[in-house]
Amino acid sequence: MTETQIISTPKTRNAYRTLSLDSSTIDRLKKYRKSLVAIPRAKDLIFTNKKGQIMSVMTPNHWLEALIGETDLPTITVHGLRHTFASIQVANNINVKALQMQMGHSDIKITLNIYAHLSQQELSAQVYDMSKILAQ
């Protein structure tokens, strides 16, 4: 079976966005780019296969699977990390409108209903907070 990949436009206009990255991530990306100087890259992509071509969409999942395999952590996909990111942001009281923009969602309902999951600990804390309020 031959795998064909096409570079196209994003699904929605909200998917066109500027991502804010911390300085550590920017430094790592710059070092990574310098390590690829000898490889001509297709369409000036950041992540490519060893030939400088578009990598398989499954490659990052294989990398993650190999890393997780060396630990006791549960298996997760790269897309699962996207859900984890959103949930951690919500748990840390990020502005949900900012999170929506960062995730590239056209509707905040997508961000909150599909990506932002509450942990059991957060639900328990909510019940505890409510009991304190009612006790007043």
Tab-separated table of C-alpha atoms in Angstrom:
chain	number	residue	atom	x	y	z
A	1	MET	CA	0.000	0.000	0.000
A	2	THR	CA	1.394	3.399	-0.978
A	3	GLU	CA	0.864	6.270	1.414
A	4	THR	CA	-0.040	9.576	-0.222
A	5	GLN	CA	0.009	12.823	1.702
A	6	ILE	CA	-1.202	16.160	0.464
A	7	ILE	CA	-0.351	19.574	1.837
A	8	SER	CA	-3.544	21.581	1.797
A	9	THR	CA	-5.267	24.418	3.567
A	10	PRO	CA	-6.578	23.969	7.125
A	11	LYS	CA	-10.185	22.893	7.743
A	12	THR	CA	-11.278	26.302	9.064
A	13	ARG	CA	-9.986	29.865	8.860
A	14	ASN	CA	-9.410	29.757	12.631
A	15	ALA	CA	-6.785	27.090	12.008
A	16	TYR	CA	-4.598	29.865	10.549
A	17	ARG	CA	-2.960	31.191	13.690
A	18	THR	CA	0.248	32.317	15.287
A	19	LEU	CA	1.373	30.058	18.102
A	20	SER	CA	3.179	31.476	21.086
A	21	LEU	CA	6.106	29.325	22.193
A	22	ASP	CA	8.306	29.582	25.247
A	23	SER	CA	11.985	30.444	24.727
A	24	SER	CA	13.128	26.898	25.565
A	25	THR	CA	10.968	25.423	22.788
A	26	ILE	CA	12.139	28.074	20.318
A	27	ASP	CA	15.783	27.313	21.164
A	28	ARG	CA	15.210	23.583	20.662
A	29	LEU	CA	13.494	24.167	17.309
A	30	LYS	CA	16.391	26.376	16.153
A	31	LYS	CA	18.931	23.697	17.116
A	32	TYR	CA	16.848	21.070	15.357
A	33	ARG	CA	16.692	23.193	12.178
A	34	LYS	CA	20.474	23.668	12.227
A	35	SER	CA	20.936	19.904	12.443
A	36	LEU	CA	19.011	19.541	9.168
A	37	VAL	CA	21.162	21.915	7.107
A	38	ALA	CA	22.434	19.106	4.870
A	39	ILE	CA	18.921	17.904	4.051
A	40	PRO	CA	16.948	19.866	1.468
A	41	ARG	CA	13.400	20.089	2.815
A	42	ALA	CA	10.199	19.844	0.824
A	43	LYS	CA	8.070	22.991	1.097
A	44	ASP	CA	10.361	24.300	3.853
A	45	LEU	CA	8.780	21.958	6.387
A	46	ILE	CA	10.017	21.847	9.968
A	47	PHE	CA	9.652	18.098	10.500
A	48	THR	CA	10.550	15.789	7.629
A	49	ASN	CA	11.702	12.246	7.047
A	50	LYS	CA	15.415	11.474	6.495
A	51	LYS	CA	15.087	12.423	2.820
A	52	GLY	CA	13.642	15.862	3.611
A	53	GLN	CA	10.187	14.815	2.453
A	54	ILE	CA	6.848	14.913	4.245
A	55	MET	CA	6.948	12.386	7.057
A	56	SER	CA	4.170	9.903	7.657
A	57	VAL	CA	1.410	11.212	9.918
A	58	MET	CA	2.071	8.156	12.101
A	59	THR	CA	5.785	8.898	12.657
A	60	PRO	CA	5.296	11.183	15.693
A	61	ASN	CA	3.029	8.532	17.245
A	62	HIS	CA	5.752	5.915	16.701
A	63	TRP	CA	8.304	8.208	18.384
A	64	LEU	CA	5.970	8.759	21.323
A	65	GLU	CA	5.186	5.048	21.565
A	66	ALA	CA	8.914	4.248	21.733
A	67	LEU	CA	9.467	6.844	24.472
A	68	ILE	CA	6.499	5.676	26.515
A	69	GLY	CA	7.526	2.050	26.081
A	70	GLU	CA	10.595	2.790	28.218
A	71	THR	CA	8.413	3.986	31.134
A	72	ASP	CA	5.435	2.944	33.218
A	73	LEU	CA	3.290	5.698	31.693
A	74	PRO	CA	0.011	4.821	29.950
A	75	THR	CA	-0.017	4.811	26.154
A	76	ILE	CA	-1.124	8.074	24.521
A	77	THR	CA	-1.123	9.435	20.973
A	78	VAL	CA	0.104	12.826	19.832
A	79	HIS	CA	-3.535	13.853	19.415
A	80	GLY	CA	-4.167	12.626	22.958
A	81	LEU	CA	-1.467	15.060	24.089
A	82	ARG	CA	-3.556	17.822	22.511
A	83	HIS	CA	-6.458	16.860	24.796
A	84	THR	CA	-4.057	16.697	27.755
A	85	PHE	CA	-2.709	20.161	26.927
A	86	ALA	CA	-6.216	21.652	26.862
A	87	SER	CA	-7.205	19.926	30.109
A	88	ILE	CA	-4.078	21.125	31.917
A	89	GLN	CA	-4.666	24.670	30.689
A	90	VAL	CA	-8.275	24.652	31.932
A	91	ALA	CA	-7.187	23.152	35.275
A	92	ASN	CA	-4.728	26.046	35.611
A	93	ASN	CA	-7.442	28.638	34.942
A	94	ILE	CA	-6.171	29.835	31.568
A	95	ASN	CA	-8.483	32.237	29.759
A	96	VAL	CA	-10.619	29.772	27.789
A	97	LYS	CA	-10.996	32.212	24.896
A	98	ALA	CA	-7.195	32.306	24.607
A	99	LEU	CA	-7.136	28.498	24.708
A	100	GLN	CA	-9.754	28.330	21.949
A	101	MET	CA	-7.591	30.566	19.760
A	102	GLN	CA	-4.449	28.590	20.560
A	103	MET	CA	-6.193	25.324	19.668
A	104	GLY	CA	-7.524	26.843	16.423
A	105	HIS	CA	-11.163	26.037	17.159
A	106	SER	CA	-13.900	28.050	15.464
A	107	ASP	CA	-16.269	27.504	18.403
A	108	ILE	CA	-15.385	27.548	22.106
A	109	LYS	CA	-17.787	24.612	22.595
A	110	ILE	CA	-15.316	22.388	20.737
A	111	THR	CA	-12.541	23.419	23.106
A	112	LEU	CA	-14.585	22.942	26.260
A	113	ASN	CA	-16.763	19.954	25.348
A	114	ILE	CA	-14.309	17.838	23.365
A	115	TYR	CA	-10.806	18.804	24.479
A	116	ALA	CA	-10.969	20.093	28.052
A	117	HIS	CA	-11.518	17.139	30.372
A	118	LEU	CA	-11.954	17.502	34.132
A	119	SER	CA	-10.125	15.131	36.435
A	120	GLN	CA	-11.839	13.330	39.303
A	121	GLN	CA	-9.731	15.443	41.668
A	122	GLU	CA	-11.115	18.658	40.134
A	123	LEU	CA	-14.689	17.381	40.409
A	124	SER	CA	-14.122	16.444	44.062
A	125	ALA	CA	-12.635	19.880	44.776
A	126	GLN	CA	-15.722	21.498	43.246
A	127	VAL	CA	-18.010	19.519	45.580
A	128	TYR	CA	-15.820	20.464	48.567
A	129	ASP	CA	-15.884	24.159	47.589
A	130	MET	CA	-19.672	24.053	47.238
A	131	SER	CA	-20.055	22.476	50.686
A	132	LYS	CA	-17.960	25.308	52.173
A	133	ILE	CA	-20.156	27.896	50.444
A	134	LEU	CA	-23.363	26.275	51.699
A	135	ALA	CA	-21.990	26.047	55.253
A	136	GLN	CA	-21.711	29.841	55.453
